[in-house]
CSV table of N, CA, C and O in Angstrom, one decimal:
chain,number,residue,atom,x,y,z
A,1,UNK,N,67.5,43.4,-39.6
A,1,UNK,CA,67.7,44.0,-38.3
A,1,UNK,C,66.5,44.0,-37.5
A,1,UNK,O,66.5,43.7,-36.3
A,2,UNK,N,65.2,44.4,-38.1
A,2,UNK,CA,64.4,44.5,-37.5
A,2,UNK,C,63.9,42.8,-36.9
A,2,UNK,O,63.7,42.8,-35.7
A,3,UNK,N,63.8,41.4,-37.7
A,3,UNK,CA,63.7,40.4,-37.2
A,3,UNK,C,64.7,40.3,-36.0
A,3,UNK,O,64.1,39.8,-35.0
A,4,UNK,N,66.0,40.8,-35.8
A,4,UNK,CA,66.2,40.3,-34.6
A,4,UNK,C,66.4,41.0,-33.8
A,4,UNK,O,67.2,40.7,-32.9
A,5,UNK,N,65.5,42.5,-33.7
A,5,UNK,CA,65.2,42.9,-32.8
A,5,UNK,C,63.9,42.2,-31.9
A,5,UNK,O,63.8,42.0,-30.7
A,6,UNK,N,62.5,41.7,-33.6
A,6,UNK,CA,62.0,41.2,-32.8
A,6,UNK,C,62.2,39.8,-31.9
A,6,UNK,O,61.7,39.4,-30.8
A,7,UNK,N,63.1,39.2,-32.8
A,7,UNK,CA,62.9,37.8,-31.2
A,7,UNK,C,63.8,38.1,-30.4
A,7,UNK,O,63.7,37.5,-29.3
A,8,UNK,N,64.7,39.1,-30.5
A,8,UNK,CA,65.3,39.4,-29.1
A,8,UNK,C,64.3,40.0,-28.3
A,8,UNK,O,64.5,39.8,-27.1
A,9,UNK,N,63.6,40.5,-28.6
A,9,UNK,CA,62.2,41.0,-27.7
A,9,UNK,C,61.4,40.1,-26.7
A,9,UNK,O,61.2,40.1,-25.5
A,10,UNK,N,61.1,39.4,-27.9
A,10,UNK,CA,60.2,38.1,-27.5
A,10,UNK,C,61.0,36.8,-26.4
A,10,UNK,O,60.5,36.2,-25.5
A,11,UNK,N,62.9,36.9,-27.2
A,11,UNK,CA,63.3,36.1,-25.6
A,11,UNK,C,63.1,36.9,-24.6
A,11,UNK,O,62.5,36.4,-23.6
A,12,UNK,N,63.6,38.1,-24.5
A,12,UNK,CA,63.4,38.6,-23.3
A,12,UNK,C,61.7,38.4,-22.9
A,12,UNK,O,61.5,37.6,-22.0
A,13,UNK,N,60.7,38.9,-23.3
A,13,UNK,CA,59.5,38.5,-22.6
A,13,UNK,C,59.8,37.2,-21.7
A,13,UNK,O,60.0,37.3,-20.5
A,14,UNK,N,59.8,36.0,-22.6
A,14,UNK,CA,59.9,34.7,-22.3
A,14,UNK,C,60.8,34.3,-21.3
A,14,UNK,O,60.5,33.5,-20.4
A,15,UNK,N,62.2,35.0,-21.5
A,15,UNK,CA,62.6,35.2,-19.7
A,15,UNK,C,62.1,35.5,-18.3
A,15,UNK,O,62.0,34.8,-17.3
A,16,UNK,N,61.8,36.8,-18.6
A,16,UNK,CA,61.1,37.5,-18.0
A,16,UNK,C,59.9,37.2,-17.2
A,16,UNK,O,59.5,37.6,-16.2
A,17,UNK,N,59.2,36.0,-18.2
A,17,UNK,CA,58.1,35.7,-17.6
A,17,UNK,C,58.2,34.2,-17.1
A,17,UNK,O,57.3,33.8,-16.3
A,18,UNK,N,59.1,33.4,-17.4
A,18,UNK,CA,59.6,32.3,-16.6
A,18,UNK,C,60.3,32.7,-14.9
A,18,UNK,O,60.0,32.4,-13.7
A,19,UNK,N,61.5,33.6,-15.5
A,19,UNK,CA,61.8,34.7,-14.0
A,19,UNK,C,60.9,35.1,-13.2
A,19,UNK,O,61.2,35.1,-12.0
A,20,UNK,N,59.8,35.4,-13.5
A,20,UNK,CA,58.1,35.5,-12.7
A,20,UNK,C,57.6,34.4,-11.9
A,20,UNK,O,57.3,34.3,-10.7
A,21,UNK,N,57.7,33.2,-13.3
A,21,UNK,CA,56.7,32.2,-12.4
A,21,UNK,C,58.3,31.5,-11.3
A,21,UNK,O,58.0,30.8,-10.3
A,22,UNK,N,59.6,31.7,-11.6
A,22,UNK,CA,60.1,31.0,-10.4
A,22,UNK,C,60.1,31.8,-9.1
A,22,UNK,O,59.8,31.4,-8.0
A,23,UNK,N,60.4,33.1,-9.4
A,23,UNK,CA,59.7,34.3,-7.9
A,23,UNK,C,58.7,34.1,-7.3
A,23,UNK,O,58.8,34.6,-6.1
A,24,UNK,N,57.4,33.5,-7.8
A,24,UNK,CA,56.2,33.8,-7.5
A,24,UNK,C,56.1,33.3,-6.1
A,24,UNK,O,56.6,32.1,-6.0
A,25,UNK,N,55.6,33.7,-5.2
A,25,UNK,CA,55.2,33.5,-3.7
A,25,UNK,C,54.4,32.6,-3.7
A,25,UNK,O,54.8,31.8,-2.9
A,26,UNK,N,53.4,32.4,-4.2
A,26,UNK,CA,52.1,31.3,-3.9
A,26,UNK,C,52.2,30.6,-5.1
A,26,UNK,O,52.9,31.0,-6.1
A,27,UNK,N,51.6,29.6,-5.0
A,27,UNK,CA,51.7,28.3,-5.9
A,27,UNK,C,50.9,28.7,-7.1
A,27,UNK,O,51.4,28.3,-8.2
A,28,UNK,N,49.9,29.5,-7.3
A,28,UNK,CA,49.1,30.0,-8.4
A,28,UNK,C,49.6,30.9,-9.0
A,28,UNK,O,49.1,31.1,-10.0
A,29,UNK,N,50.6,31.7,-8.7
A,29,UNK,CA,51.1,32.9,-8.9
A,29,UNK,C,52.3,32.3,-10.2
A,29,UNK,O,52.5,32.8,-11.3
A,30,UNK,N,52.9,31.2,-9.4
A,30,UNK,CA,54.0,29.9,-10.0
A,30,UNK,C,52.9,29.7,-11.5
A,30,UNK,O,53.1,30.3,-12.5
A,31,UNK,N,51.9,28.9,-11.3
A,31,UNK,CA,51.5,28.1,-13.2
A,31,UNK,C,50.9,29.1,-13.2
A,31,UNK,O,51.3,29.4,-14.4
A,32,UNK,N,49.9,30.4,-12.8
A,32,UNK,CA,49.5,31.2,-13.9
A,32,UNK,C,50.9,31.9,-15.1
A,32,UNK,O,51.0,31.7,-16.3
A,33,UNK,N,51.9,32.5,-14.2
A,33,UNK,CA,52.9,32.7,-14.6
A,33,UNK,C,53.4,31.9,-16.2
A,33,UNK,O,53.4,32.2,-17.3
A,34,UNK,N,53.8,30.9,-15.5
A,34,UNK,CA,54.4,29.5,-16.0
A,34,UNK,C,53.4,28.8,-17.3
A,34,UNK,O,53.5,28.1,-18.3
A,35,UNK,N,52.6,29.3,-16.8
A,35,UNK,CA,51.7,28.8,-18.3
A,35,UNK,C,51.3,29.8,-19.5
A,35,UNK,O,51.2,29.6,-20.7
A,36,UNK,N,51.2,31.0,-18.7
A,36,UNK,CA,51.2,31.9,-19.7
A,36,UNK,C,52.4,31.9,-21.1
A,36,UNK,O,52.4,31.9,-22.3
A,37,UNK,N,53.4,31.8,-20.1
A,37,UNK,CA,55.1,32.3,-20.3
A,37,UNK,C,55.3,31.4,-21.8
A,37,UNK,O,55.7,31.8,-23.0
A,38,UNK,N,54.5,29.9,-21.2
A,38,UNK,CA,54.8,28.4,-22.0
A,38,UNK,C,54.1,28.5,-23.1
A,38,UNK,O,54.7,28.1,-24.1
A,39,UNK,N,52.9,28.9,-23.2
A,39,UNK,CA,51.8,29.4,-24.3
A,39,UNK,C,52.8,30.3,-25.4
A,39,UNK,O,53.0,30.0,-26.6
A,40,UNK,N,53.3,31.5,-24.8
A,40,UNK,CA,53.8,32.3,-25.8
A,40,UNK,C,55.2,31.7,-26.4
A,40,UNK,O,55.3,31.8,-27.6
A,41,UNK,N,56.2,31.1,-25.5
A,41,UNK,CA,57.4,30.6,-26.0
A,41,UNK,C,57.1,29.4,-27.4
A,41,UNK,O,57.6,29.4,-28.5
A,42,UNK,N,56.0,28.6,-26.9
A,42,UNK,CA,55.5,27.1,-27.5
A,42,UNK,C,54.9,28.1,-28.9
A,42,UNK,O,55.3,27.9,-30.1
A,43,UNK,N,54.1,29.2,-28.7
A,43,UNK,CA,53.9,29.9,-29.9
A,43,UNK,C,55.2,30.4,-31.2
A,43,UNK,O,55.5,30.1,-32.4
A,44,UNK,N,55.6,31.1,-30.3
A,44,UNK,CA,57.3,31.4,-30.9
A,44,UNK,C,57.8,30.8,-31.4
A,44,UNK,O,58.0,31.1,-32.5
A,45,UNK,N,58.3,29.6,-31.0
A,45,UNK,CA,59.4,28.7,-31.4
A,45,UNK,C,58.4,27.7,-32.5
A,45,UNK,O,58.9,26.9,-33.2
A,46,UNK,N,56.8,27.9,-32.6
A,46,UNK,CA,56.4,26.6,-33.7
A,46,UNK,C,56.2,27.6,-35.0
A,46,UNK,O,56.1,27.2,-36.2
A,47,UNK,N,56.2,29.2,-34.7
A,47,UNK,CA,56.0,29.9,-35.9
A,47,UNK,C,57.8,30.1,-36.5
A,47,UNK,O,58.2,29.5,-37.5
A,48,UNK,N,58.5,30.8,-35.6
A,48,UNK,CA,59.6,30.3,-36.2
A,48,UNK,C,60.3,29.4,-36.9
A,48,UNK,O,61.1,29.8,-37.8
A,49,UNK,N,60.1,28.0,-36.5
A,49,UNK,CA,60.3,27.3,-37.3
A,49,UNK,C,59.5,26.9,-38.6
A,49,UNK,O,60.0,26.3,-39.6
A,50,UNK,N,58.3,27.3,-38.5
A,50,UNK,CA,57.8,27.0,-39.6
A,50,UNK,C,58.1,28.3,-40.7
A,50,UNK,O,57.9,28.1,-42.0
A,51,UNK,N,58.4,29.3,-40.2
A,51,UNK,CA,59.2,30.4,-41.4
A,51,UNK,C,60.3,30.0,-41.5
A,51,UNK,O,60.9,31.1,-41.8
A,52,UNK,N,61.0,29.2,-41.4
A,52,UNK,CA,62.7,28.7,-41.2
A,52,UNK,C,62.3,27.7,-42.0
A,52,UNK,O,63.1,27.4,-42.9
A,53,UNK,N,61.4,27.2,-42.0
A,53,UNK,CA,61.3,25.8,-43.0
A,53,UNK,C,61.9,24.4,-42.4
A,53,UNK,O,62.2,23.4,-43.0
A,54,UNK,N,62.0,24.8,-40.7
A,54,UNK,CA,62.3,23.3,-40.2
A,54,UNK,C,60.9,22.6,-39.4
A,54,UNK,O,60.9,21.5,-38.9
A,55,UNK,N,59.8,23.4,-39.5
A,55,UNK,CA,58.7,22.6,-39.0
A,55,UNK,C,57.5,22.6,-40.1
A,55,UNK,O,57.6,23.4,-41.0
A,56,UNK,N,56.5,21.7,-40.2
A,56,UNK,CA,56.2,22.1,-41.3
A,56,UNK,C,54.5,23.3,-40.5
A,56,UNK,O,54.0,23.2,-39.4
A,57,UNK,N,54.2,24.0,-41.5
A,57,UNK,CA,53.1,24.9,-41.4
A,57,UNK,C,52.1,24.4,-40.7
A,57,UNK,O,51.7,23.3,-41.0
A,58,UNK,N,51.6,25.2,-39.5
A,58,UNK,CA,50.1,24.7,-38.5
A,58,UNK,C,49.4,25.7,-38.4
A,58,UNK,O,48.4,25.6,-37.8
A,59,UNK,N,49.8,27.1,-39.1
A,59,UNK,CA,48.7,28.3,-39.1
A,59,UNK,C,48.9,28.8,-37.6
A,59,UNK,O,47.9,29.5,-37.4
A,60,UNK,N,49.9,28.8,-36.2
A,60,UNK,CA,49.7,28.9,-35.3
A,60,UNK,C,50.7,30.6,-35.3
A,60,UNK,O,51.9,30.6,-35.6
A,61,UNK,N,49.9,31.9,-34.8
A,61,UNK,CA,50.5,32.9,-35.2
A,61,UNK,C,51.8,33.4,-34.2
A,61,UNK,O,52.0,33.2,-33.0
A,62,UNK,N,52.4,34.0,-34.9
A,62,UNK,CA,53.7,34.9,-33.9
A,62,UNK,C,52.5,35.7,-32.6
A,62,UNK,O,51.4,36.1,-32.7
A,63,UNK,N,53.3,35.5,-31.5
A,63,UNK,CA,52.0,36.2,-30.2
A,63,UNK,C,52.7,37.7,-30.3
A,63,UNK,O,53.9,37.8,-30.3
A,64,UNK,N,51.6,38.7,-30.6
A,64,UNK,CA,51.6,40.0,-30.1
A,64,UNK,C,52.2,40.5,-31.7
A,64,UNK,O,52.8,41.6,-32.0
A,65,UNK,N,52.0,39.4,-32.6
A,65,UNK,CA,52.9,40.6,-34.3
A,65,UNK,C,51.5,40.3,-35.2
A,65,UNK,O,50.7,41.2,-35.6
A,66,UNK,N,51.5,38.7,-35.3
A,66,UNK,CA,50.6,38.9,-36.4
A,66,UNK,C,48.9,38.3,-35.9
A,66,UNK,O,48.4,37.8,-34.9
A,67,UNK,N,48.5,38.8,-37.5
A,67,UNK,CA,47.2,39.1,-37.0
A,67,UNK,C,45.9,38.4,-37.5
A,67,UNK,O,44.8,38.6,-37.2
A,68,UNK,N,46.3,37.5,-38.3
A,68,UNK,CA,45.9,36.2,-38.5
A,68,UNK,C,44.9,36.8,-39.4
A,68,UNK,O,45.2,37.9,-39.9
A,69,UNK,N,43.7,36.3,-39.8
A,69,UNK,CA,42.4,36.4,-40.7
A,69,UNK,C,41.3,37.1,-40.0
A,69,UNK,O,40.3,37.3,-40.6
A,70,UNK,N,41.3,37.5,-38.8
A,70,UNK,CA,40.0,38.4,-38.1
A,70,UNK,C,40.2,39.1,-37.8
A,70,UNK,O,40.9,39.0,-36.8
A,71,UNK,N,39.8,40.4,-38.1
A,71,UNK,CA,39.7,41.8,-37.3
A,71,UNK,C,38.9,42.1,-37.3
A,71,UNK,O,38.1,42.2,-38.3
A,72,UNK,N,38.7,42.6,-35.7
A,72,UNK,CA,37.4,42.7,-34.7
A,72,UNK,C,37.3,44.4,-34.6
A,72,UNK,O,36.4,45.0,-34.0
């Protein structure tokens, strides 16, 4: 239950912040948006699949869960 609260979470972000970059008024407002958004989805979907076992492992972490090998 709790897994799919979290990626229901995380699509919503990823909506949310695509929904951003097409509203955005100025053109910067558009790719900061838009890149941020792409960073986190492109995160998501390569850790997912690599806990799914359809990509193979790149060490690239879930954004905003896990916490990789450094704490600061």
């Amino acid at each position: 239950m709790g897994g799919i609260i979290l990626i229901l979470v995380l699509l919503f972000i990823i909506y949310r912040g695509f929904y951003i970059a097409v509203h955005a008024k100025d053109n910067f407002g558009k790719l900061l948006a838009g890149g941020i958004t792409s960073v986190i989805a492109i995160q998501t979907i390569v850790n997912l699949g690599a806990q799914t076992a359809l990509l193979p492992l790149t060490g690239v972490p879930l954004p905003f869960i896990s916490y990789g090998d450094r704490l600061l």
